[in-house]
Amino acid sequence: MFLFPAVFIGLAIGLLLGGRVGRLAEVRLRAPWLFYVAIGMQIVAFPSLVLPWSVSEQLAIALSVGSYFCLCAVLFLNIRLRGLAVAGLGMLMNLGAILANGGHMPALPEAMRDAGLTFDGVHNNSVASADPNLAWFVDRFAAPGWVPMGNVYSIGDVLIGVGIALTVAAAMGVRLRAVRRREEAPPVLPG
């Protein structure tokens, strides 16, 4: 869900910096079908919000991790797009946390409390954990109360959002100019 705001932020940044929405149609992704396969795997693994079935925990873990590998493949095939490296770093951080914690993304109890979430055990791919492996990579922050359907998020989620926003803005033709220092004149030596 947090990807939608990132796309809109990227659009806003792009427009404010002179980009054109029409340029988004010119972006050519390599193997976009892998992105759709990854989404399909997530829906099958965690249908509770959308569909009326459930799968075993082992199958859900396999599908979830497999979806990350599909997304990593899309990332590496399209790394030429500005901003995707930032999103990729976030994705790899999330995948590391998931793999280091038995196939689930741990959420710190205090973050869950602050976000108004309560569950024991596994909910979709999240698990409440006060002492997870790779603690700095897990869902440790709560979305502000004014955010609709607020949740908990990780540093990886933040990087994914920033990367998506940068990718959208860059695809709109925005070019950030590097700030160049004026070249200083060489010192004049007495002599």
Rosetta silent file (secondary structure, phi, psi, omega in degrees, C-alpha in Angstrom):
SEQUENCE: MFLFPAVFIGLAIGLLLGGRVGRLAEVRLRAPWLFYVAIGMQIVAFPSLVLPWSVSEQLAIALSVGSYFCLCAVLFLNIRLRGLAVAGLGMLMNLGAILANGGHMPALPEAMRDAGLTFDGVHNNSVASADPNLAWFVDRFAAPGWVPMGNVYSIGDVLIGVGIALTVAAAMGVRLRAVRRREEAPPVLPG
SCORE:     score description
SCORE:     0.000 S_00000001
   1 L     0.000  -31.078 -176.340    0.000    0.000    0.000 S_00000001
   2 L   -71.481   -9.942  179.477    2.852    2.391    0.712 S_00000001
   3 H   -73.537  -31.392 -179.736    3.895    2.304   -2.958 S_00000001
   4 H   -61.125  -48.748  176.722    0.893    4.357   -4.084 S_00000001
   5 H   -60.436  -35.994  179.676    1.910    7.441   -2.063 S_00000001
   6 H   -62.978  -40.138  177.941    5.490    7.037   -3.335 S_00000001
   7 H   -64.087  -45.124 -179.484    4.247    7.117   -6.938 S_00000001
   8 H   -66.587  -37.250  176.074    2.152   10.233   -6.272 S_00000001
   9 H   -64.240  -43.145  176.734    5.058   11.937   -4.496 S_00000001
  10 H   -60.103  -41.930  176.755    7.276   11.099   -7.477 S_00000001
  11 H   -61.769  -45.318 -179.734    4.666   12.580   -9.825 S_00000001
  12 H   -62.598  -45.802  178.483    4.428   15.747   -7.731 S_00000001
  13 H   -60.812  -45.357  179.920    8.219   16.136   -7.585 S_00000001
  14 H   -58.914  -45.387  179.930    8.446   15.501  -11.309 S_00000001
  15 H   -66.268  -42.783 -179.571    5.830   18.122  -12.121 S_00000001
  16 H   -63.415  -29.803 -178.180    7.325   20.691   -9.725 S_00000001
  17 L   -98.940   15.964  172.793   10.747   20.244  -11.333 S_00000001
  18 L    89.994   10.790  177.512    9.494   20.556  -14.894 S_00000001
  19 L   -74.929  166.644  179.993    9.014   16.909  -15.797 S_00000001
  20 L  -121.067  131.486  179.827    6.274   15.681  -18.111 S_00000001
  21 H   -60.491  -36.291 -179.691    3.830   12.897  -17.236 S_00000001
  22 H   -57.915  -25.487  179.528    3.795   11.810  -20.895 S_00000001
  23 H   -68.115  -21.998  178.476    7.424   10.732  -20.624 S_00000001
  24 H   -61.035  -31.638  179.469    6.360    7.907  -18.305 S_00000001
  25 H   -68.925  -18.189 -179.587    4.844    6.165  -21.344 S_00000001
  26 H   -84.942  -10.627 -178.575    8.295    6.099  -22.948 S_00000001
  27 L   -70.831  128.648  178.848    9.836    4.009  -20.148 S_00000001
  28 L  -112.526  109.605  177.761   10.594    0.493  -21.344 S_00000001
  29 L   -86.999  141.338  172.995   10.884   -2.062  -18.570 S_00000001
  30 L   -88.330  133.431  178.048   12.707   -5.307  -19.167 S_00000001
  31 L    53.462   50.684  179.370   10.735   -8.411  -18.089 S_00000001
  32 H   -63.060  -22.410  179.782    7.766   -6.531  -16.582 S_00000001
  33 H   -60.669  -28.520  177.713    5.907   -9.831  -16.418 S_00000001
  34 H   -64.627  -33.083  175.978    8.127  -10.805  -13.460 S_00000001
  35 H   -62.415  -44.829 -179.714    6.628   -7.916  -11.502 S_00000001
  36 H   -68.373  -35.928  175.160    3.128   -9.278  -12.154 S_00000001
  37 H   -61.751  -43.094  179.772    4.227  -12.803  -11.213 S_00000001
  38 H   -61.657  -44.008  178.399    5.571  -11.404   -7.912 S_00000001
  39 H   -63.470  -43.626  178.089    2.272   -9.646   -7.165 S_00000001
  40 H   -60.072  -41.058  178.559    0.356  -12.822   -8.028 S_00000001
  41 H   -63.392  -39.754  178.277    2.573  -14.855   -5.697 S_00000001
  42 H   -65.633  -40.804  179.952    1.906  -12.381   -2.865 S_00000001
  43 H   -65.734  -42.106  178.085   -1.853  -12.517   -3.436 S_00000001
  44 H   -66.102  -40.363 -177.491   -1.846  -16.327   -3.406 S_00000001
  45 H   -68.887  -38.580 -174.374    0.395  -16.395   -0.306 S_00000001
  46 L  -130.618   68.697 -175.210   -1.614  -13.811    1.664 S_00000001
  47 H   -80.845   -2.860 -169.952   -5.187  -13.764    0.301 S_00000001
  48 H   -55.653  -28.527 -179.196   -6.853  -12.820    3.588 S_00000001
  49 H   -86.626  -16.424 -171.322   -7.492   -9.229    2.529 S_00000001
  50 L  -125.617  -43.974 -170.507   -8.776  -10.060   -0.944 S_00000001
  51 L  -120.852  157.181 -173.089   -9.723  -13.695   -1.500 S_00000001
  52 L   -91.517   42.638  175.473  -11.595  -16.346    0.504 S_00000001
  53 L  -138.832  173.436  175.199   -8.893  -18.997    0.922 S_00000001
  54 L  -139.610  157.863  177.998   -5.763  -19.656    2.894 S_00000001
  55 L  -122.376  164.709  179.546   -2.557  -21.532    2.237 S_00000001
  56 L   -65.953  157.334 -179.563   -0.189  -23.349    4.554 S_00000001
  57 H   -61.238  -40.575  179.923    2.480  -21.333    6.316 S_00000001
  58 H   -62.973  -42.823  178.418    5.269  -23.139    4.440 S_00000001
  59 H   -66.480  -40.488  178.834    3.681  -22.414    1.060 S_00000001
  60 H   -61.160  -43.207  178.377    3.076  -18.780    2.036 S_00000001
  61 H   -62.465  -46.837 -178.903    6.742  -18.380    3.017 S_00000001
  62 H   -60.478  -44.776  179.563    7.937  -20.013   -0.217 S_00000001
  63 H   -65.478  -41.404 -179.618    5.674  -17.822   -2.351 S_00000001
  64 H   -62.914  -49.133  179.387    6.636  -14.672   -0.437 S_00000001
  65 H   -65.273  -40.051  176.812   10.365  -15.290   -0.718 S_00000001
  66 H   -60.154  -37.008  179.060    9.938  -16.323   -4.354 S_00000001
  67 H   -64.744  -36.187  176.940    8.159  -13.046   -5.051 S_00000001
  68 H   -64.765  -37.267  178.137   11.165  -11.161   -3.683 S_00000001
  69 H   -67.103  -37.453  174.442   13.437  -13.059   -6.058 S_00000001
  70 H   -62.096  -44.256  179.597   11.167  -12.098   -8.974 S_00000001
  71 H   -65.296  -37.724  176.988   11.296   -8.456   -7.848 S_00000001
  72 H   -63.043  -39.909  178.092   15.094   -8.631   -7.507 S_00000001
  73 H   -62.766  -44.478  177.471   15.302   -9.951  -11.070 S_00000001
  74 H   -59.884  -43.241  179.573   13.148   -7.046  -12.317 S_00000001
  75 H   -58.723  -52.264 -175.609   15.364   -4.651  -10.383 S_00000001
  76 H   -67.375  -32.406  177.426   18.626   -5.965  -11.801 S_00000001
  77 H   -71.698  -20.863 -176.302   17.252   -6.101  -15.345 S_00000001
  78 L  -120.252   20.279 -174.048   16.145   -2.461  -15.081 S_00000001
  79 L   -60.487  -16.906  178.776   18.900   -1.011  -12.864 S_00000001
  80 L   -65.705  -20.080  179.156   19.609    1.572  -15.573 S_00000001
  81 L   -76.123  124.630 -178.590   16.513    3.478  -14.438 S_00000001
  82 L   -59.121  135.787  178.540   17.506    6.199  -11.986 S_00000001
  83 L    98.367  -25.951 -177.766   16.228    5.582   -8.481 S_00000001
  84 H   -66.546  -28.114  177.863   15.795    1.829   -8.778 S_00000001
  85 H   -63.730  -37.707  177.869   19.098    1.182   -7.008 S_00000001
  86 H   -65.374  -46.860  177.781   17.712    2.945   -3.916 S_00000001
  87 H   -61.356  -39.358  179.901   14.507    0.892   -4.087 S_00000001
  88 H   -63.828  -39.683  177.426   16.590   -2.240   -4.608 S_00000001
  89 H   -61.148  -43.960  177.586   18.661   -1.584   -1.507 S_00000001
  90 H   -61.884  -42.045  179.763   15.452   -1.288    0.516 S_00000001
  91 H   -63.561  -42.058  178.654   14.089   -4.469   -1.008 S_00000001
  92 H   -66.540  -35.135  175.736   17.282   -6.372   -0.184 S_00000001
  93 H   -63.886  -44.306  178.025   17.153   -5.073    3.408 S_00000001
  94 H   -63.710  -44.214  179.229   13.579   -6.348    3.753 S_00000001
  95 H   -62.275  -40.590  176.847   14.480   -9.690    2.186 S_00000001
  96 H   -59.538  -43.972  179.163   17.451  -10.007    4.563 S_00000001
  97 H   -64.364  -40.936 -179.524   15.186   -9.398    7.571 S_00000001
  98 H   -64.979  -47.694 -179.043   12.644  -11.912    6.287 S_00000001
  99 H   -66.079  -35.613 -178.554   15.239  -14.611    5.622 S_00000001
 100 H   -75.237   -9.548 -176.085   16.976  -14.004    8.968 S_00000001
 101 L  -125.978   39.643  172.067   13.677  -14.423   10.824 S_00000001
 102 L    72.984   21.440  176.512   12.234  -17.650    9.497 S_00000001
 103 L    93.015    6.132  178.481   10.488  -16.271    6.428 S_00000001
 104 L  -125.630  150.997  175.535    8.447  -13.559    8.156 S_00000001
 105 E   -86.810  113.984  178.187    8.976   -9.820    8.576 S_00000001
 106 E   -70.720  145.769  173.523    9.189   -9.097   12.302 S_00000001
 107 E  -122.506  128.701  179.117    7.362   -6.090   13.684 S_00000001
 108 L   -68.295  135.875 -177.626    8.484   -4.613   16.977 S_00000001
 109 H   -55.608  -38.537 -179.713    5.636   -4.677   19.539 S_00000001
 110 H   -66.760  -34.450  176.416    6.031   -0.974   20.391 S_00000001
 111 H   -68.293  -40.976  177.949    5.694   -0.037   16.709 S_00000001
 112 H   -61.893  -44.023  179.397    2.605   -2.226   16.421 S_00000001
 113 H   -60.513  -46.795 -179.016    1.105   -0.612   19.504 S_00000001
 114 H   -63.457  -28.489  179.190    1.807    2.890   18.152 S_00000001
 115 H   -89.263   -2.684 -179.820    0.145    1.934   14.838 S_00000001
 116 L    77.468   23.116 -179.753   -2.874    0.473   16.630 S_00000001
 117 L   -98.985  140.450  174.443   -2.150   -3.081   15.474 S_00000001
 118 L  -140.250  119.851  170.472   -2.735   -6.124   17.632 S_00000001
 119 L  -161.046  150.488  173.546   -2.090   -9.699   16.608 S_00000001
 120 L  -108.492  152.202  179.207   -0.301  -12.725   17.945 S_00000001
 121 L    73.937 -144.642 -174.734    1.552  -15.132   15.724 S_00000001
 122 E  -103.264  132.201  173.734    1.702  -14.493   11.998 S_00000001
 123 E  -125.678  114.508 -169.138   -0.534  -11.992   10.189 S_00000001
 124 L    52.932 -118.545  179.255    0.019  -12.095    6.441 S_00000001
 125 L  -105.334    8.814 -178.186    3.829  -12.025    6.371 S_00000001
 126 E   -98.604  148.670  175.447    4.314  -10.119    9.621 S_00000001
 127 E  -138.808  134.595  176.964    5.120  -11.566   13.007 S_00000001
 128 E   -71.719  130.153 -178.926    5.315   -9.710   16.301 S_00000001
 129 L  -152.766  123.089  179.582    8.821  -10.049   17.704 S_00000001
 130 L   -82.849  -18.997 -175.310   10.510   -8.147   20.507 S_00000001
 131 L  -138.303   64.845 -176.659   13.964   -9.582   19.751 S_00000001
 132 L   -81.171  161.365  169.395   14.334  -10.220   15.995 S_00000001
 133 L   -73.959  150.423 -177.309   17.475  -10.929   14.012 S_00000001
 134 L    50.767   52.556 -171.498   18.731   -7.922   12.002 S_00000001
 135 H   -54.892  -31.115 -178.450   16.659   -5.697   14.273 S_00000001
 136 H   -75.678  -11.681 -179.127   17.437   -2.484   12.368 S_00000001
 137 H   -97.051   -6.815 -173.096   15.950   -3.963    9.184 S_00000001
 138 L   -87.741  174.112  176.570   12.549   -4.998   10.622 S_00000001
 139 E   -68.991  104.245 -173.019    9.258   -3.119   10.851 S_00000001
 140 L  -124.807   -3.245 -178.357   10.176   -0.765   13.676 S_00000001
 141 E  -120.943  146.640  177.103    8.310    2.457   12.904 S_00000001
 142 E  -102.105  139.982  173.584    4.590    3.238   13.062 S_00000001
 143 L   -67.225  145.697  177.144    2.816    5.280   10.438 S_00000001
 144 L   -57.735  152.272 -177.117    1.336    8.491   11.846 S_00000001
 145 L   -59.363  -26.301 -178.161   -2.260    8.219   13.004 S_00000001
 146 L   -78.583   -8.394  179.817   -3.536   10.460   10.191 S_00000001
 147 L   -78.227  122.472  178.137   -2.347    7.975    7.526 S_00000001
 148 L   -61.704  137.740 -179.410   -5.304    5.925    6.225 S_00000001
 149 L    53.192   38.803 -179.974   -4.789    2.207    6.850 S_00000001
 150 L   -55.639  154.994 -174.859   -1.546    3.076    8.680 S_00000001
 151 L  -148.439 -168.449  172.932    0.800    0.259    9.438 S_00000001
 152 E  -101.450  155.602 -178.144    4.318   -0.414   10.610 S_00000001
 153 E  -147.930  165.217 -176.371    7.279   -0.017    8.307 S_00000001
 154 L  -114.041  171.450  173.189   10.996   -0.615    8.057 S_00000001
 155 H   -61.186  -37.417  176.761   14.007    1.337    6.865 S_00000001
 156 H   -60.050  -41.129  177.417   13.840   -0.867    3.768 S_00000001
 157 H   -61.098  -40.813  178.828   10.255    0.276    3.155 S_00000001
 158 H   -62.353  -45.515  179.443   11.400    3.905    3.372 S_00000001
 159 H   -64.565  -37.845  176.612   14.170    3.267    0.844 S_00000001
 160 H   -61.703  -46.359  179.412   11.747    1.479   -1.478 S_00000001
 161 H   -61.702  -45.335  178.481    9.371    4.457   -1.299 S_00000001
 162 H   -63.317  -43.026  179.358   12.148    7.000   -1.889 S_00000001
 163 H   -62.140  -41.937  178.291   13.515    4.908   -4.763 S_00000001
 164 H   -64.325  -44.639  179.118   10.097    4.637   -6.413 S_00000001
 165 H   -60.908  -44.032  178.277    9.529    8.401   -6.066 S_00000001
 166 H   -63.656  -40.793 -179.684   12.971    9.106   -7.566 S_00000001
 167 H   -63.507  -44.641  179.488   12.374    6.646  -10.399 S_00000001
 168 H   -63.050  -47.887 -179.697    9.026    8.224  -11.297 S_00000001
 169 H   -61.257  -44.220 -179.890   10.448   11.763  -11.183 S_00000001
 170 H   -65.197  -38.293  179.067   13.495   10.774  -13.253 S_00000001
 171 H   -66.417  -21.827  177.161   11.302    8.963  -15.792 S_00000001
 172 L   -81.220   -0.057  176.726    9.370   12.213  -16.216 S_00000001
 173 L    97.206    9.340  179.234   12.568   13.816  -17.477 S_00000001
 174 L   -73.051  131.741  175.986   13.682   15.550  -14.295 S_00000001
 175 L  -122.317  115.539  176.804   17.416   16.070  -14.178 S_00000001
 176 L   -83.057  124.895 -179.629   18.893   17.138  -10.903 S_00000001
 177 L   -83.135  134.927  176.884   21.865   19.306  -11.521 S_00000001
 178 L   -71.952  139.713  177.393   24.885   18.650   -9.408 S_00000001
 179 L   -78.932  121.354 -179.136   25.974   21.636   -7.386 S_00000001
 180 L  -105.699  134.477  175.354   29.422   22.559   -8.572 S_00000001
 181 L   -77.889  142.638  176.191   31.841   24.507   -6.505 S_00000001
 182 L   -64.431  137.913  178.386   33.438   27.394   -8.237 S_00000001
 183 L   -71.817  130.965  179.220   36.953   26.516   -9.093 S_00000001
 184 L   -82.712  143.898  176.676   39.297   28.435   -6.959 S_00000001
 185 L   -68.792  143.051  178.575   42.210   30.236   -8.521 S_00000001
 186 L   -63.262  145.898 -179.386   45.534   28.668   -7.662 S_00000001
 187 L   -62.657  143.667  177.085   47.339   30.515   -4.907 S_00000001
 188 L   -89.014  122.642 -179.587   49.856   33.097   -6.071 S_00000001
 189 L   -92.912  137.673  178.682   53.246   32.355   -4.617 S_00000001
 190 L   -65.551  142.622  173.518   55.603   35.230   -3.858 S_00000001
 191 L   165.434    0.000    0.000   58.594   35.191   -5.891 S_00000001
